[in-house]
Coordinates of C-alpha atoms in Angstrom, one line a residue:
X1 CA -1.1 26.0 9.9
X2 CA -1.9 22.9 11.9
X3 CA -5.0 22.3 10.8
X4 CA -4.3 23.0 7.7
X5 CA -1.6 20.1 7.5
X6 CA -4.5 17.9 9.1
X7 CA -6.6 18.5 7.0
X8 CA -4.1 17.9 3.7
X9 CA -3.0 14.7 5.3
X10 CA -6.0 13.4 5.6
X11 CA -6.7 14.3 2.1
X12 CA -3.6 12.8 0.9
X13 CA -4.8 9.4 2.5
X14 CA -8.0 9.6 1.0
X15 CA -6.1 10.6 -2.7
X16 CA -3.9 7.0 -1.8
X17 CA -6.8 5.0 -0.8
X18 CA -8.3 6.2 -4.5
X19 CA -4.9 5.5 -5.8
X20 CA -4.4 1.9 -4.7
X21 CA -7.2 1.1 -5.7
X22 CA -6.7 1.8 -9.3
X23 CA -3.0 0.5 -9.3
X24 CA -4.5 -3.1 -8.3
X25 CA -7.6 -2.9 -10.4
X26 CA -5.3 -1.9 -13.5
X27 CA -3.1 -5.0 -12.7
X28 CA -5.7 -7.6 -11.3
X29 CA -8.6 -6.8 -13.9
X30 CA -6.3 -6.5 -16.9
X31 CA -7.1 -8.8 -19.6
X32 CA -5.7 -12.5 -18.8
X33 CA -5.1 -11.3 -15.9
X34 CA -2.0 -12.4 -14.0
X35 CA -2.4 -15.9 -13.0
X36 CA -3.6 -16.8 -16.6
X37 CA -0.4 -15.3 -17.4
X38 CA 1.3 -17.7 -15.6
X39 CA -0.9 -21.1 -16.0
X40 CA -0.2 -19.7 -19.9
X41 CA 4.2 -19.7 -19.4
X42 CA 4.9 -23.2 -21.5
X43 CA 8.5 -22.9 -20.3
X44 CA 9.4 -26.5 -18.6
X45 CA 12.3 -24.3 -17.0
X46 CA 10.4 -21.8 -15.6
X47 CA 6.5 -23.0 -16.0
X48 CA 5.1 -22.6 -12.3
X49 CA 3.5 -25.4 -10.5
X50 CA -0.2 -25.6 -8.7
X51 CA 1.1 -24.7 -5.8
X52 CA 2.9 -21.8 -6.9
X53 CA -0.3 -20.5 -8.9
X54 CA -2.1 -21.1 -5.8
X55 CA 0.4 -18.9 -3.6
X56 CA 0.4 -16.0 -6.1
X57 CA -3.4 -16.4 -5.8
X58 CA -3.3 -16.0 -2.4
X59 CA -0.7 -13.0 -2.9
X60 CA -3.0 -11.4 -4.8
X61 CA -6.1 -12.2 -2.8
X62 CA -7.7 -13.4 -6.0
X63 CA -8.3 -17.0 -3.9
X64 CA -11.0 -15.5 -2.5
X65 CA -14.6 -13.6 -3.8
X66 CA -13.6 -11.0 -5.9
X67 CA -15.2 -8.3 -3.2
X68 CA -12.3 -9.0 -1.0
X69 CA -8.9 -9.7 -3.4
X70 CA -8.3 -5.6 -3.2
X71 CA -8.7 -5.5 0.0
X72 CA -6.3 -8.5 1.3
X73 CA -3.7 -7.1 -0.7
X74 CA -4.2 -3.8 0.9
X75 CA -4.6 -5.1 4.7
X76 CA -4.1 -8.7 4.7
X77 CA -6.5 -12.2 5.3
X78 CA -5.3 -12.3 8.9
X79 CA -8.5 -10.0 10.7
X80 CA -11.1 -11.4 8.5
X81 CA -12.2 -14.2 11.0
X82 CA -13.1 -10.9 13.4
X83 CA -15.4 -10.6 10.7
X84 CA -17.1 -13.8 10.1
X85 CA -15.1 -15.0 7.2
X86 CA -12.8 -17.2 9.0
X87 CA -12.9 -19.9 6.5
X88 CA -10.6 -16.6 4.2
X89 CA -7.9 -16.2 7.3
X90 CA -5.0 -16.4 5.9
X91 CA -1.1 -15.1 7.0
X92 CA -1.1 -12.4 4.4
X93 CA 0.0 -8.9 6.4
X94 CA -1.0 -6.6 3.3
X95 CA 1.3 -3.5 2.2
X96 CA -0.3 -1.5 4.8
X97 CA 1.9 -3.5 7.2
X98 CA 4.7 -3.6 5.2
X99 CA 4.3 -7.2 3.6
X100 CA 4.2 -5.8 -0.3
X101 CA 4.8 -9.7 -1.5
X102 CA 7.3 -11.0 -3.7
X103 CA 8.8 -10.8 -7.3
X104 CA 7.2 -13.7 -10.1
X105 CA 9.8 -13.5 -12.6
X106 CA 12.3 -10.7 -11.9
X107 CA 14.4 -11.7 -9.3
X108 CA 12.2 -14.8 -8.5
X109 CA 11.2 -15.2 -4.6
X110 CA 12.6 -12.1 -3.6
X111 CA 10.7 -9.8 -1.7
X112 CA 9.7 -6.6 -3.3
X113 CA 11.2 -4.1 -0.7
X114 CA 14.5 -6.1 -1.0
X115 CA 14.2 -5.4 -5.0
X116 CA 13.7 -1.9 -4.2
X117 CA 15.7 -1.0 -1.6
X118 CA 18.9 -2.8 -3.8
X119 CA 18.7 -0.6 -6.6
X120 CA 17.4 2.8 -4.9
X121 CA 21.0 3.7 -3.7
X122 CA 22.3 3.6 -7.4
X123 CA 18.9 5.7 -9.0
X124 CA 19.3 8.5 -6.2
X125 CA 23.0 9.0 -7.5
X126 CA 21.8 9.5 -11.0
X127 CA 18.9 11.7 -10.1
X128 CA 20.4 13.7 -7.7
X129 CA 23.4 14.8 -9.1
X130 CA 21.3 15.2 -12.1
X131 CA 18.7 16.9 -10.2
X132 CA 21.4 19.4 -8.5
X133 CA 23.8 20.0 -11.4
X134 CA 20.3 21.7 -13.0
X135 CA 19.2 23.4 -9.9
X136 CA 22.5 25.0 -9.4
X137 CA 22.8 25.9 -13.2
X138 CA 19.8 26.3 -14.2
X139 CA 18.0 29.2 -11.5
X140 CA 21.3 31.3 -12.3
X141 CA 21.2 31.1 -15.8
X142 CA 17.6 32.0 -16.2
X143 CA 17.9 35.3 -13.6
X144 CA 20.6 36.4 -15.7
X145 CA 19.0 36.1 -18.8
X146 CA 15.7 37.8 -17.7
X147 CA 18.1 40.9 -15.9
X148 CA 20.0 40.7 -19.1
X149 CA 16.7 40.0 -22.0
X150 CA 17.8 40.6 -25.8
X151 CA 21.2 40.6 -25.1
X152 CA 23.7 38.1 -26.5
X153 CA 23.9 36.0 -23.6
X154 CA 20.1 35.7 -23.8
X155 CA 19.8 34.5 -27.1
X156 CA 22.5 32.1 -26.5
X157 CA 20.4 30.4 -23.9
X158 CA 17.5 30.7 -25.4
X159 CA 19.0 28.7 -28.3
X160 CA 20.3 26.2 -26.2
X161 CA 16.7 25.7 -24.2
X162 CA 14.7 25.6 -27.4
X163 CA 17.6 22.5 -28.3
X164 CA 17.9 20.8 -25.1
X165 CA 14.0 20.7 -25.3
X166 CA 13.7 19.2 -28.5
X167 CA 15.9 16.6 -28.4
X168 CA 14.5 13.3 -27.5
X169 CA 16.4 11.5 -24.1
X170 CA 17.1 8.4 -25.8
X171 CA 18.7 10.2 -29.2
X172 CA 20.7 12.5 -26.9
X173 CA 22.0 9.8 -25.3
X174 CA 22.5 7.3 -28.2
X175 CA 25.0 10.2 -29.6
X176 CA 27.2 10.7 -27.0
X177 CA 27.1 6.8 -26.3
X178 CA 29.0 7.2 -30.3
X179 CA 30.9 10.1 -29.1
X180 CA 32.4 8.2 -26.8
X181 CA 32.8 4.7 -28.6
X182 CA 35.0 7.1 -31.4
X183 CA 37.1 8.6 -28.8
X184 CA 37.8 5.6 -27.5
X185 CA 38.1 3.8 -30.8
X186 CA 40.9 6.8 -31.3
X187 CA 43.0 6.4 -27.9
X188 CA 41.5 9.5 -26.7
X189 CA 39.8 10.0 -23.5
X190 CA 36.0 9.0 -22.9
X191 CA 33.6 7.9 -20.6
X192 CA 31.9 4.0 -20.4
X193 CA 29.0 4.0 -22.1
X194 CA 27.2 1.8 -20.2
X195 CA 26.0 0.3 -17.0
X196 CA 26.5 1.5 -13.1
X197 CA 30.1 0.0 -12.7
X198 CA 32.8 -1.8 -14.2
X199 CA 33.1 -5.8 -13.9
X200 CA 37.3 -5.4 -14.3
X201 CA 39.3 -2.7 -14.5
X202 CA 40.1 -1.0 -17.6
X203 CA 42.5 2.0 -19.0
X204 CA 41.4 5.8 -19.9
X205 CA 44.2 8.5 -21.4
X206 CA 45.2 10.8 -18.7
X207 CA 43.6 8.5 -16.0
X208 CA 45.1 5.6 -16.0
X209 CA 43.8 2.4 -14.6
X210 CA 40.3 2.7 -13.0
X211 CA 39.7 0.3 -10.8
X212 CA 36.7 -1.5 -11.0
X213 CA 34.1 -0.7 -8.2
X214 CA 35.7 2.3 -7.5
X215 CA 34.2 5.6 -6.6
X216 CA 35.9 6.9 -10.0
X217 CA 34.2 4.3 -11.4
X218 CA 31.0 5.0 -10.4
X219 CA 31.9 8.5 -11.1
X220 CA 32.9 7.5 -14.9
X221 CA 29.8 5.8 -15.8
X222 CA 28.1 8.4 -13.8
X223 CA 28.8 11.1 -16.2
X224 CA 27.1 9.9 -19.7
X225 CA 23.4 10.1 -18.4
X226 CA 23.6 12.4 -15.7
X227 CA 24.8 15.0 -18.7
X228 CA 21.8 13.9 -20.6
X229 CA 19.2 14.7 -17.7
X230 CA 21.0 17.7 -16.6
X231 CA 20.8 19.0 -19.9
X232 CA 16.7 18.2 -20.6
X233 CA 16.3 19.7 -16.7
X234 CA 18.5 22.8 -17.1
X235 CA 16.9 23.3 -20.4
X236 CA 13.6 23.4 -18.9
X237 CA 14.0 25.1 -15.9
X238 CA 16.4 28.0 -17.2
X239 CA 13.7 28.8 -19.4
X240 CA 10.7 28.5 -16.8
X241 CA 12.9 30.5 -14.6
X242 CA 13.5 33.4 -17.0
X243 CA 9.6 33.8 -17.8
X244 CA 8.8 33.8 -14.3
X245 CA 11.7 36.3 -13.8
X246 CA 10.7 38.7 -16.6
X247 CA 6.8 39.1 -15.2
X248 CA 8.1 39.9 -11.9
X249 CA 10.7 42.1 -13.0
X250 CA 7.1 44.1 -15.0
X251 CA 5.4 44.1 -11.7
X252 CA 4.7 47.9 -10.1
X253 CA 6.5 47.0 -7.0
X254 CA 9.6 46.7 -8.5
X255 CA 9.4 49.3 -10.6
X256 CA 9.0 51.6 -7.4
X257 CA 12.1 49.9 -5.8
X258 CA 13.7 51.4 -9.1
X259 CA 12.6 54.7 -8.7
X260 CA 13.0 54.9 -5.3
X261 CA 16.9 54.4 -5.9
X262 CA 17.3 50.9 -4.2
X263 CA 20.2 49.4 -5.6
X264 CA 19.6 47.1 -8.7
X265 CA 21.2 44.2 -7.2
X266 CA 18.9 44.6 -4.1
X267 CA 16.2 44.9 -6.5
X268 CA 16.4 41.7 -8.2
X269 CA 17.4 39.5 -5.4
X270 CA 15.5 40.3 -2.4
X271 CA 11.8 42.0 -4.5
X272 CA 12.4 39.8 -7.2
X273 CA 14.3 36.7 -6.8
X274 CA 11.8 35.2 -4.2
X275 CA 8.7 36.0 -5.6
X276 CA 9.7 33.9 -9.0
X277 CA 10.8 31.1 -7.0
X278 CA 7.4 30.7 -6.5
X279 CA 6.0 29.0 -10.1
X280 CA 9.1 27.3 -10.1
X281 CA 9.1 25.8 -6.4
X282 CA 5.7 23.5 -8.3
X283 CA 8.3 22.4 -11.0
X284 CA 10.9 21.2 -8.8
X285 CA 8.8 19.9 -5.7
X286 CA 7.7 17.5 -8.4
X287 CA 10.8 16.2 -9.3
X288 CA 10.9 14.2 -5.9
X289 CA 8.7 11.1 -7.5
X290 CA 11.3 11.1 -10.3
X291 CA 14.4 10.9 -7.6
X292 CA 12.6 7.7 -7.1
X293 CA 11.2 6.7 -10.1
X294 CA 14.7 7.2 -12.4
X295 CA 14.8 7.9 -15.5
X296 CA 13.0 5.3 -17.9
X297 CA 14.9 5.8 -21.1
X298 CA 18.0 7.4 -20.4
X299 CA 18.4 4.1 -18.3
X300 CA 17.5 2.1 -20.9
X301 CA 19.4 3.7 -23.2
X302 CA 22.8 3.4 -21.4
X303 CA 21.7 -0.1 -19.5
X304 CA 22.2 1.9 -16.2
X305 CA 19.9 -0.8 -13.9
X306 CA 18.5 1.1 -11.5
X307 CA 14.9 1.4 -10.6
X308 CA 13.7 3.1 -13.8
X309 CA 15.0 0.2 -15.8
X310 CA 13.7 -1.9 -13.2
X311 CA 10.2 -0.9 -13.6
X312 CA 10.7 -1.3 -17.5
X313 CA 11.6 -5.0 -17.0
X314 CA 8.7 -5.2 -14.9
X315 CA 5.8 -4.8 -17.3
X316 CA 8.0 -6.8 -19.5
X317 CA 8.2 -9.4 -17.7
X318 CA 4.6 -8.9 -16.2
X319 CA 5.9 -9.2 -12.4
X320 CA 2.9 -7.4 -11.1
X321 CA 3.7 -7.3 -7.3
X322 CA 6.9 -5.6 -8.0
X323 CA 5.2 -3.3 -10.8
X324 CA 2.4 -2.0 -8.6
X325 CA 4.5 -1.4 -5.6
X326 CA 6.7 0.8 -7.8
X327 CA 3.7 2.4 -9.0
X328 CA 2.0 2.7 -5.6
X329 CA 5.3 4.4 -4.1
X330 CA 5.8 6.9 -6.7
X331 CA 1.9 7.8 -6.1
X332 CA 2.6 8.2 -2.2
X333 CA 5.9 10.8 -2.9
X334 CA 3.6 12.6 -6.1
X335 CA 1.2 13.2 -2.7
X336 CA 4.0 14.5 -0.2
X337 CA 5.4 16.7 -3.0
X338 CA 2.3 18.5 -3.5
X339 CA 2.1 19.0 0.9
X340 CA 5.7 20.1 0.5
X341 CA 5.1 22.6 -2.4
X342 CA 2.2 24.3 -0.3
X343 CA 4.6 24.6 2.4
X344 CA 7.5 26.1 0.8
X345 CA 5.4 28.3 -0.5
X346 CA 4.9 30.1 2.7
X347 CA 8.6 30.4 3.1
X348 CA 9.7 31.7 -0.1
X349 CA 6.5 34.1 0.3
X350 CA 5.4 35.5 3.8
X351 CA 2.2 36.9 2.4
X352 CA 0.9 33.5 1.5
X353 CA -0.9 32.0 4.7
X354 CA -2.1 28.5 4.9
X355 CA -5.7 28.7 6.2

C-alpha cells in the first residue's frame, strides 16, 4: 500500500507538471496574448501604464526569452543568477511558493489567493449542501428502486431521472426564479431569487422579517440553486445507483445468499450494497473539483458570486493570473480525487488490493 501511494504521488506530480504547463501555454500563447490585451484597453479610466504592462510582464515572466516565461511563473526569477542568468533575477517567488500573482481587472491589485479564498466559503455552502442533499437522497432512492424494479415506485423515479437529466441547469433555474417572482408578486411565500445575501432586510408570509446577513438569510437564497443541483445530481446518481444495483443483484453470489436462506435484508445490504458502491464511489470522488469549482451556470443564472461565477468573469474580463490559478487548482483536486477513489476502493471492497 505504501508504495503504491508513492508511486501515484509521484505520478500525480508528473500529471501537474504536464498540467501547468498547458494551463500557461493556453493563456500566454493565445492569440494577442495578454499584454496586447492590455497595451490594446483604450479606456483613459482604466488604460494601464508602462510600468504596469512592464510588471504584468514580469508576472508573467514574458520579460524574459520565451524559454524561461513558464518556468518563472512556475518557480520564480529569484534562483536564476545560481544559474548564470543573473541579469533575469528578479523577486518573483512563483506559485510553487505560494506567490500565484495578482488580479488585472477583477478585483484590481488583489492577490489571487485573497480572490479565492473570499469567495470559497460561500461556493462550499452551495456545493455541499447540494452535494449531500443528493448523496443522502439519491443512494436510497436508487437501492430501492433496483430491490423494487418494475414496480410503481420504479417507474416514478425513472420518470423523474430521465426529467431531471434533460432539463438544462440554467432553464431549471430560470423557472423557479418565475415561480418565485409570481408568488411573491401574489403575497405568497417564496424564496429570493438571487445573489448569496440580502443588502436590507425584507418581509416573507409566514416568516416575517429576515434580517439581512442572517443565517436564514443565507439559508433563503440558499434554497433556489441548491434545489436545482440537487435535482441534476440526484437525478444522475439515483439512476447510476440503480444500474449498478440491478447487475449485482444478477451476480451468482447473491443468488446463493438467496438460496441459502440469508435474510433478504442481509442480502442486499451487506452482499450487495457494498459491492455497487463501487462504480459509483468514481462518480462521486469526482465531485470534489466541482465543491471547488461551483457551479458555472446555475451561478450565473441566479447571480450567486461565488467562485464559479468568478471564474466566468474571469475569461470575460481576460484576468489571466486569476483564471489559470482557478484552472490550475481544480487540476490539482481532479488528481487527489482520482488517489482518493483508488483508495476507497479498497474499503468499500476488501478483495481489491493496491499493488
Amino acid at each position: 500500500m505504501t508504495v503504491y501511494l508513492i508511486r501515484r504521488l509521484f505520478q500525480a506530480m508528473l500529471v501537474l507538471l504536464f498540467s501547468s504547463a498547458v494551463i500557461y501555454s493556453l493563456f500566454a500563447l493565445a492569440p494577442g496574448g495578454p499584454l496586447d490585451e492590455l497595451r490594446q484597453n483604450t479606456d483613459p479610466k482604466s488604460r494601464p501604464s508602462e510600468e504596469d504592462i512592464k510588471r504584468q510582464a514580469k508576472l508573467l515572466g514574458a520579460d524574459k526569452p520565451w524559454y524561461l516565461w513558464y518556468p518563472t511563473w512556475l518557480a520564480g526569477d529569484t534562483w536564476m543568477d545560481k544559474i548564470g542568468l543573473e541579469e533575469y533575477k528578479g523577486d518573483r517567488k512563483g506559485i510553487l511558493r505560494w506567490d500565484w500573482g495578482t488580479s488585472w481587472k477583477f478585483q484590481r491589485n488583489t492577490p489571487v489567493l485573497d480572490i479565492i479564498g473570499d469567495k470559497l466559503p460561500d461556493t462550499l455552502w452551495l456545493m455541499i449542501s447540494s452535494t449531500l442533499i443528493s448523496l443522502v437522497l439519491g443512494i436510497p432512492l436508487g437501492v430501492f428502486s433496483a430491490v423494487r424494479q418494475y414496480s410503481f415506485f420504479d417507474y416514478v423515479l425513472t420518470t423523474f431521472s430521465f426529467i431531471g437529466l434533460s432539463l438544462p441547469a440554467f432553464w431549471f433555474g430560470l423557472l423557479i426564479i418565475a415561480v418565485s417572482l409570481w408568488f411573491k408578486r401574489n403575497g405568497w411565500f417564496y424564496f429570493p431569487a438571487g445573489d448569496i445575501l440580502a443588502l436590507r432586510n425584507y418581509e416573507v408570509p409566514i416568516l416575517g422579517t429576515v434580517v439581512a446577513g442572517s443565517f436564514l438569510d443565507r439559508v433563503m437564497h440558499l434554497v433556489m440553486p441548491v434545489t436545482v443541483l440537487s435535482m441534476l445530481n440526484l437525478a444522475n446518481w439515483s439512476r447510476f445507483m440503480r444500474a449498478s444495483m440491478l447487475e449485482v443483484l444478477s451476480q451468482d453470489y447473491v443468488r446463493t445468499a438467496r438460496a441459502k436462506g440469508v435474510k433478504e435484508r442481509v442480502v442486499i445490504y451487506k452482499h450487495a450494497f457494498r459491492n455497487a458502491l463501487i462504480p459509483l464511489i468514481t462518480i462521486i470522488v469526482f465531485a470534489i473539483p466541482g465543491v471547488f469549482g461551483g457551479a458555472l451556470f446555475t451561478e450565473t443564472v441566479f447571480n450567486y458570486k461565488a467562485l464559479g461565477f468568478t471564474f466566468i468573469s474571469a475569461l470575460n474580463l481576460k484576468d489571466y493570473p486569476l483564471a489559470m490559478a482557478f484552472l490550475l487548482i481544480s487540476s490539482i483536486l481532479l488528481v487527489f480525487a482520482t488517489l482518493l477513489a483508488d483508495i476507497l476502493y479498497t474499503i468499500v471492497d476488501p478483495r481489491i488490493r493496491l499493488e
